Structure formats: structure tokens, C-alpha cells
Amino acid sequence: MNLAESFRFALQGIAANKARSALTMLGVLIGVASVIVLVSFGTGAGNGIRGQVSGLGANTLTVTPTSGGGGGRGGGGAGGGAGSSTTDTGTQTRVAQLTMADAEALQSTELAPDVTAVAAVVSPTSVAATYEGASHTVGSTNGATANYLAINNDTVASGRAFSEQDDTAHSRVALVGPTVAKDLAGGDGTGLLNQTIQLNGKSFVVVGILTAKGSSGFQDSDDRLLAPLSAVQDTLSGYGSINVISVAATSADTVADATSEVEGILDARHGVTAADRDYSIFSAASFLSALGTVTTLITVLLAAVASISLLVGGIGVMNIMLVTVTERTREIGLRKAIGAPQSVIIAQFMFEAVLLSMMGGLAGVVVGLLGSQITISSVVPAVAPWSVFVSFGFSVAIGLVFGIYPARRAARLKPIDALRYE
């Protein structure tokens, strides 16, 4: 008996018990499909988040207030701004604030030569937009100076952007994301152009629809609204501190220099040092690097969890092979009695175990690829090729590992004992 005959006997053994073979392969199928689907969702979620952060621009800095530490004079400084904090805290904790004066100070070409643009941003919450009976709670509402659009890599798909003149004139104009436009006007949303909508009861004219940015993770990046800073402060947020200062460095290579310059200006204005800063700065580039590490770790953990089901499928293969060896004891004894060596018996049962896991693995690849086409909660899965090869290879390895024990057990049977087995 040669290897070809052993392979043929293995196929016959699988075909003789179709239902049992199918159930055995099902365990491997579920394991392989789980690895591919979970890794694709992890990869897709990571891609979406990275895409959203990249949309901020590699040379963009975002300055936000943080919990105040001890010491310092607050965010007023020379020139003072609306809502600036001037409390001398001593050992007390003070409220950290950013002001318009801070934003204006960062525009100094002398103190910040590597900064090319600065935008102040306020972000009122719970803004409801209504239009002709339709209502939509806007996911993100920002009032900003006109250069925010360029810093944030925003463009207008229809209509026009608002300008510095709009901000100076306190014009109540707005740019809406595609999600807001479609919800309020229906269709593709362009019917909302040049129409008056109500934002928490205040009238704004929609002058443009923003270019779609898509969804990332569980957040819809198109569910947003932008309006001139002055108009939003007049109607929605009031005049106080600002939420964010967006800063654009002259290039991606000067981000570090621009960060140092911004820190120097704000430290002097707030009377703080590196040890007790009441603001934080993050750049898209550094965040992307950290984010890449986190998403990779999450994806690997998802793959590890899914691999457990693949391991369980392998145990199922070994269990069925042990049953098969028991059922075919007399057959094994007969083959050994007519001269079949142990290697041939081992090859026959190893072929059967590996074939079961391979067929289950191939079916799992097909199911996994199909399952990776399903979008759930705005997460668009992205199939990682390595997950397909690794999961299939792992399924074949499982057939080898979990098939060896039943095969060796069959090969060690003594012909006389096997022939007497009832």
C-alpha cells in the first residue's frame, strides 16, 4: 500500500460518514471565518479612525484646555479675552480656558514664524436644526473663523464657503454636512442651499454643503455644521472662552518647531510652565502614530480570541478521528496482517484529519470573505490578506497536530488484537 492508496482510503473514510464529516468541518469553518471577519472589522475600524485623523492634516496642531493645575494667572494675559480666567489660584485648582486673545497672540509672525494659520473654534452642544417640519440633532456644531476650513482640510461640494467678511458682519450663514442636508431637505440635500433653517430657534441661511468625509468607526463625520464664530457666539454659545484653537504649521516638517512656539506663547500668557500647563497640544502626526499601535494591538487581540474557536474545532477533529480509529479497528488489523507498515496506517489517518481541516478551512475562508462584506454601525470591514493565509494555515496545522495522536494509536494496534476486536 502506497501513499496514493492511503489518500484514497482517507477520502473513502470521509465520504462514508458525510454528516459526521460535515459537522467536524463546521468547527474549523467557524474558527477560520471568525478570524477573518473579526480581523477585517478591527482593520476597518482602524482605517476609518486613521482616515478621520488624517483629514485634520499632518501639519495641524489642536490646542485644547485641560484641567487647571496650581499656580498661574489664567488665560487672560495681555490683551485679555472674552471669558478669560484671571484667578490667582495658589494651591487651588482653577478652570483652564482659552481665549480669543490667545488665538490672536499665536498669529504673531515674530514669535511664531512656523505657524501659518490660526483658527478659534467654539462648539455648542445639543444643537437641533429644523427646516419645514423636519428636525435633526446635529452631531457636531462648530463656530469658527473662516480659515478653519483650510486648516481642517474642509471643502464645499455645493454653494460657497463663509468668509472673513461674514464673520466680521456676524452673518448668520451656515455650512452643513451631507447627513444634515439629506435629513432636512431629503434627496441629495442640495435643496437646502440658500434656504433658511432654524438652529435652536435661531435663523441661519445655508450657503454651502460640505464635501463628504464619510464615517469612521461609530462616528458620522458628515453629521456636522459650521458657521462663522461671531454668529455662533451671538446665538448659540455666548461670549466666553473658546473650546479649541486650531493651528497650521508651515509644513509637516515644522510641526515640532511650531509646537514649541505655541507652547512658548501660551506659557507666557497663562503664567504656567511645562509642569503645570493648563492646556494641551496634540498633532495629527503623533496621534496617528499612537493610534496605529493601539489599533494593531486590538486587531491582534481580536484574532487571538477568534483563534480559540479554531482551536476548539481542532479538538473536534481529534475526537472524531479517535472514534474513527475505534470503529475501524478490525480494518486496521486486517491491513497490518497483510503487511501494511505503521507508516502507511499513520499516513492514512493523517490524510483524513488534514483533509477534514483543509476542507473546513477553505469553506471558512469563503464564509469569512463574504461576512467581511457586511457593514455594521458604519464600520466598513477591510480584509487583511495575512488573516486569510494565517487562519487557513493554522487550520491545516491543527489537522496535523490533532490528527497525529489518533493516527499513532491506530498504527500501534497489534494485528491479532485488532482482528479480535468486537
mmCIF file of C-alpha atoms in Angstrom, residues 161-370:
data_model
loop_
_atom_site.group_PDB
_atom_site.id
_atom_site.type_symbol
_atom_site.label_atom_id
_atom_site.label_comp_id
_atom_site.label_asym_id
_atom_site.label_seq_id
_atom_site.Cartn_x
_atom_site.Cartn_y
_atom_site.Cartn_z
ATOM 1 C CA ALA A 161 -17.829 78.819 1.981
ATOM 2 C CA PHE A 162 -18.281 81.600 4.514
ATOM 3 C CA SER A 163 -15.654 84.343 4.527
ATOM 4 C CA GLU A 164 -13.901 86.707 6.932
ATOM 5 C CA GLN A 165 -16.448 89.327 5.892
ATOM 6 C CA ASP A 166 -19.244 87.021 7.046
ATOM 7 C CA ASP A 167 -17.511 86.652 10.408
ATOM 8 C CA THR A 168 -16.918 90.393 10.716
ATOM 9 C CA ALA A 169 -20.529 91.168 9.770
ATOM 10 C CA HIS A 170 -21.883 88.498 12.179
ATOM 11 C CA SER A 171 -23.698 86.952 9.219
ATOM 12 C CA ARG A 172 -25.950 84.080 10.183
ATOM 13 C CA VAL A 173 -24.845 81.718 7.427
ATOM 14 C CA ALA A 174 -24.019 78.059 7.759
ATOM 15 C CA LEU A 175 -22.317 75.167 6.017
ATOM 16 C CA VAL A 176 -23.893 71.768 6.634
ATOM 17 C CA GLY A 177 -22.575 68.253 6.191
ATOM 18 C CA PRO A 178 -24.286 65.894 3.731
ATOM 19 C CA THR A 179 -26.016 63.952 6.526
ATOM 20 C CA VAL A 180 -27.648 67.105 7.918
ATOM 21 C CA ALA A 181 -28.658 68.309 4.439
ATOM 22 C CA LYS A 182 -30.240 64.994 3.465
ATOM 23 C CA ASP A 183 -32.116 64.667 6.728
ATOM 24 C CA LEU A 184 -33.588 68.160 6.493
ATOM 25 C CA ALA A 185 -34.232 68.534 2.740
ATOM 26 C CA GLY A 186 -34.373 64.934 1.543
ATOM 27 C CA GLY A 187 -32.842 63.651 -1.685
ATOM 28 C CA ASP A 188 -29.193 64.576 -2.085
ATOM 29 C CA GLY A 189 -29.639 67.538 0.255
ATOM 30 C CA THR A 190 -28.905 70.238 -2.318
ATOM 31 C CA GLY A 191 -32.469 71.528 -1.908
ATOM 32 C CA LEU A 192 -31.294 73.055 1.375
ATOM 33 C CA LEU A 193 -28.955 75.503 -0.402
ATOM 34 C CA ASN A 194 -29.867 79.168 0.174
ATOM 35 C CA GLN A 195 -32.712 78.107 2.451
ATOM 36 C CA THR A 196 -33.248 79.369 5.976
ATOM 37 C CA ILE A 197 -33.044 76.805 8.753
ATOM 38 C CA GLN A 198 -33.542 77.154 12.483
ATOM 39 C CA LEU A 199 -30.724 76.282 14.890
ATOM 40 C CA ASN A 200 -32.234 76.063 18.362
ATOM 41 C CA GLY A 201 -34.806 78.563 17.117
ATOM 42 C CA LYS A 202 -32.272 80.988 15.549
ATOM 43 C CA SER A 203 -32.392 81.587 11.811
ATOM 44 C CA PHE A 204 -29.369 80.712 9.663
ATOM 45 C CA VAL A 205 -29.096 80.615 5.857
ATOM 46 C CA VAL A 206 -27.413 77.541 4.416
ATOM 47 C CA VAL A 207 -24.876 78.859 1.901
ATOM 48 C CA GLY A 208 -22.970 75.647 1.275
ATOM 49 C CA ILE A 209 -22.883 71.881 1.699
ATOM 50 C CA LEU A 210 -19.588 70.427 2.868
ATOM 51 C CA THR A 211 -17.777 67.736 0.932
ATOM 52 C CA ALA A 212 -18.485 64.288 2.367
ATOM 53 C CA LYS A 213 -15.809 62.840 4.615
ATOM 54 C CA GLY A 214 -17.530 59.538 5.276
ATOM 55 C CA SER A 215 -17.839 57.653 8.510
ATOM 56 C CA SER A 216 -15.097 56.499 10.798
ATOM 57 C CA GLY A 217 -15.713 53.899 13.432
ATOM 58 C CA PHE A 218 -19.029 54.705 15.062
ATOM 59 C CA GLN A 219 -18.936 58.430 14.221
ATOM 60 C CA ASP A 220 -20.547 60.031 11.188
ATOM 61 C CA SER A 221 -18.096 62.713 10.043
ATOM 62 C CA ASP A 222 -20.770 64.248 7.785
ATOM 63 C CA ASP A 223 -23.210 64.933 10.602
ATOM 64 C CA ARG A 224 -21.874 68.423 11.304
ATOM 65 C CA LEU A 225 -22.443 72.112 10.831
ATOM 66 C CA LEU A 226 -20.028 75.057 10.526
ATOM 67 C CA ALA A 227 -20.860 78.730 10.904
ATOM 68 C CA PRO A 228 -18.938 81.971 11.482
ATOM 69 C CA LEU A 229 -17.573 82.260 15.014
ATOM 70 C CA SER A 230 -19.264 85.592 15.687
ATOM 71 C CA ALA A 231 -22.708 84.349 14.618
ATOM 72 C CA VAL A 232 -22.450 81.224 16.768
ATOM 73 C CA GLN A 233 -21.356 83.260 19.772
ATOM 74 C CA ASP A 234 -24.265 85.658 19.186
ATOM 75 C CA THR A 235 -26.882 82.912 19.089
ATOM 76 C CA LEU A 236 -25.742 79.542 20.387
ATOM 77 C CA SER A 237 -22.686 79.584 22.649
ATOM 78 C CA GLY A 238 -22.480 83.074 24.087
ATOM 79 C CA TYR A 239 -19.285 85.047 24.552
ATOM 80 C CA GLY A 240 -16.868 83.249 26.790
ATOM 81 C CA SER A 241 -13.890 81.007 26.454
ATOM 82 C CA ILE A 242 -13.303 79.129 23.242
ATOM 83 C CA ASN A 243 -13.136 75.359 23.031
ATOM 84 C CA VAL A 244 -10.290 74.809 20.586
ATOM 85 C CA ILE A 245 -7.554 76.704 18.804
ATOM 86 C CA SER A 246 -6.580 75.046 15.525
ATOM 87 C CA VAL A 247 -3.089 75.858 14.332
ATOM 88 C CA ALA A 248 -1.494 75.032 10.987
ATOM 89 C CA ALA A 249 2.288 74.714 10.803
ATOM 90 C CA THR A 250 4.002 75.880 7.649
ATOM 91 C CA SER A 251 4.714 72.242 6.730
ATOM 92 C CA ALA A 252 4.729 68.750 8.189
ATOM 93 C CA ASP A 253 8.474 69.151 8.819
ATOM 94 C CA THR A 254 7.997 72.198 11.044
ATOM 95 C CA VAL A 255 5.321 70.724 13.336
ATOM 96 C CA ALA A 256 7.803 70.301 16.210
ATOM 97 C CA ASP A 257 9.073 73.875 15.871
ATOM 98 C CA ALA A 258 5.530 75.245 15.643
ATOM 99 C CA THR A 259 4.576 73.277 18.763
ATOM 100 C CA SER A 260 7.468 74.812 20.716
ATOM 101 C CA GLU A 261 6.500 78.296 19.566
ATOM 102 C CA VAL A 262 2.852 77.808 20.559
ATOM 103 C CA GLU A 263 3.905 76.484 23.964
ATOM 104 C CA GLY A 264 6.205 79.452 24.489
ATOM 105 C CA ILE A 265 3.464 81.982 23.727
ATOM 106 C CA LEU A 266 0.743 80.283 25.785
ATOM 107 C CA ASP A 267 3.064 79.562 28.722
ATOM 108 C CA ALA A 268 3.918 83.258 28.908
ATOM 109 C CA ARG A 269 0.288 84.362 28.616
ATOM 110 C CA HIS A 270 -1.051 81.827 31.136
ATOM 111 C CA GLY A 271 1.855 82.108 33.564
ATOM 112 C CA VAL A 272 2.476 78.369 33.528
ATOM 113 C CA THR A 273 5.388 76.049 32.865
ATOM 114 C CA ALA A 274 5.753 72.633 31.304
ATOM 115 C CA ALA A 275 4.993 71.116 34.722
ATOM 116 C CA ASP A 276 1.580 72.759 35.236
ATOM 117 C CA ARG A 277 0.237 73.689 31.823
ATOM 118 C CA ASP A 278 -3.495 74.318 31.673
ATOM 119 C CA TYR A 279 -3.750 73.372 28.015
ATOM 120 C CA SER A 280 -2.630 70.519 25.813
ATOM 121 C CA ILE A 281 -1.453 70.333 22.241
ATOM 122 C CA PHE A 282 -1.745 67.344 20.004
ATOM 123 C CA SER A 283 -0.701 66.916 16.420
ATOM 124 C CA ALA A 284 -2.330 64.577 13.929
ATOM 125 C CA ALA A 285 1.046 63.004 13.130
ATOM 126 C CA SER A 286 1.838 61.998 16.716
ATOM 127 C CA PHE A 287 -1.725 60.870 17.302
ATOM 128 C CA LEU A 288 -1.648 58.732 14.168
ATOM 129 C CA SER A 289 1.496 57.008 15.378
ATOM 130 C CA ALA A 290 -0.031 56.202 18.768
ATOM 131 C CA LEU A 291 -3.315 55.230 17.156
ATOM 132 C CA GLY A 292 -1.575 52.801 14.823
ATOM 133 C CA THR A 293 -0.074 50.977 17.782
ATOM 134 C CA VAL A 294 -3.413 50.757 19.579
ATOM 135 C CA THR A 295 -5.421 49.559 16.572
ATOM 136 C CA THR A 296 -2.792 46.941 15.754
ATOM 137 C CA LEU A 297 -2.958 45.659 19.329
ATOM 138 C CA ILE A 298 -6.766 45.499 19.220
ATOM 139 C CA THR A 299 -6.706 43.661 15.899
ATOM 140 C CA VAL A 300 -4.235 41.095 17.214
ATOM 141 C CA LEU A 301 -6.390 40.575 20.332
ATOM 142 C CA LEU A 302 -9.462 40.021 18.151
ATOM 143 C CA ALA A 303 -7.533 37.472 16.110
ATOM 144 C CA ALA A 304 -6.392 35.720 19.296
ATOM 145 C CA VAL A 305 -9.969 35.492 20.600
ATOM 146 C CA ALA A 306 -11.191 34.093 17.288
ATOM 147 C CA SER A 307 -8.328 31.582 17.267
ATOM 148 C CA ILE A 308 -9.810 29.975 20.361
ATOM 149 C CA SER A 309 -12.787 28.800 18.321
ATOM 150 C CA LEU A 310 -10.336 27.456 15.742
ATOM 151 C CA LEU A 311 -8.577 25.528 18.493
ATOM 152 C CA VAL A 312 -11.914 24.073 19.617
ATOM 153 C CA GLY A 313 -12.529 22.982 16.029
ATOM 154 C CA GLY A 314 -9.185 21.158 16.088
ATOM 155 C CA ILE A 315 -10.198 19.299 19.246
ATOM 156 C CA GLY A 316 -13.344 18.245 17.396
ATOM 157 C CA VAL A 317 -11.201 16.827 14.585
ATOM 158 C CA MET A 318 -9.160 14.779 17.046
ATOM 159 C CA ASN A 319 -12.291 13.497 18.786
ATOM 160 C CA ILE A 320 -13.822 12.310 15.516
ATOM 161 C CA MET A 321 -10.557 10.682 14.422
ATOM 162 C CA LEU A 322 -10.381 8.729 17.695
ATOM 163 C CA VAL A 323 -13.931 7.498 17.068
ATOM 164 C CA THR A 324 -12.960 6.572 13.526
ATOM 165 C CA VAL A 325 -9.945 4.576 14.703
ATOM 166 C CA THR A 326 -12.142 2.681 17.181
ATOM 167 C CA GLU A 327 -14.773 1.905 14.564
ATOM 168 C CA ARG A 328 -12.196 0.691 12.058
ATOM 169 C CA THR A 329 -10.040 -1.371 14.415
ATOM 170 C CA ARG A 330 -10.709 -4.656 12.593
ATOM 171 C CA GLU A 331 -9.929 -2.992 9.250
ATOM 172 C CA ILE A 332 -6.636 -1.732 10.645
ATOM 173 C CA GLY A 333 -5.818 -5.204 11.966
ATOM 174 C CA LEU A 334 -6.534 -6.778 8.588
ATOM 175 C CA ARG A 335 -4.265 -4.319 6.746
ATOM 176 C CA LYS A 336 -1.432 -4.864 9.177
ATOM 177 C CA ALA A 337 -1.909 -8.633 8.910
ATOM 178 C CA ILE A 338 -1.344 -8.487 5.146
ATOM 179 C CA GLY A 339 1.834 -6.431 5.560
ATOM 180 C CA ALA A 340 0.893 -2.753 5.826
ATOM 181 C CA PRO A 341 3.649 -0.964 7.816
ATOM 182 C CA GLN A 342 2.937 1.511 10.595
ATOM 183 C CA SER A 343 3.884 4.450 8.353
ATOM 184 C CA VAL A 344 1.089 3.619 5.910
ATOM 185 C CA ILE A 345 -1.505 3.378 8.689
ATOM 186 C CA ILE A 346 -0.301 6.699 10.118
ATOM 187 C CA ALA A 347 -0.418 8.322 6.657
ATOM 188 C CA GLN A 348 -3.970 7.127 6.061
ATOM 189 C CA PHE A 349 -5.393 8.672 9.236
ATOM 190 C CA MET A 350 -3.220 11.784 8.969
ATOM 191 C CA PHE A 351 -4.541 12.332 5.436
ATOM 192 C CA GLU A 352 -8.095 12.020 6.747
ATOM 193 C CA ALA A 353 -7.528 14.514 9.597
ATOM 194 C CA VAL A 354 -5.756 17.044 7.377
ATOM 195 C CA LEU A 355 -8.390 16.754 4.644
ATOM 196 C CA LEU A 356 -11.146 17.440 7.163
ATOM 197 C CA SER A 357 -9.379 20.541 8.487
ATOM 198 C CA MET A 358 -8.388 21.749 4.989
ATOM 199 C CA MET A 359 -11.918 21.487 3.619
ATOM 200 C CA GLY A 360 -13.264 23.183 6.731
ATOM 201 C CA GLY A 361 -10.594 25.869 6.368
ATOM 202 C CA LEU A 362 -11.396 26.537 2.705
ATOM 203 C CA ALA A 363 -15.103 26.815 3.478
ATOM 204 C CA GLY A 364 -14.235 29.123 6.382
ATOM 205 C CA VAL A 365 -12.236 31.393 4.055
ATOM 206 C CA VAL A 366 -15.226 31.704 1.708
ATOM 207 C CA VAL A 367 -17.644 32.420 4.570
ATOM 208 C CA GLY A 368 -15.189 34.848 6.174
ATOM 209 C CA LEU A 369 -14.730 36.813 2.941
ATOM 210 C CA LEU A 370 -18.495 37.004 2.479
#
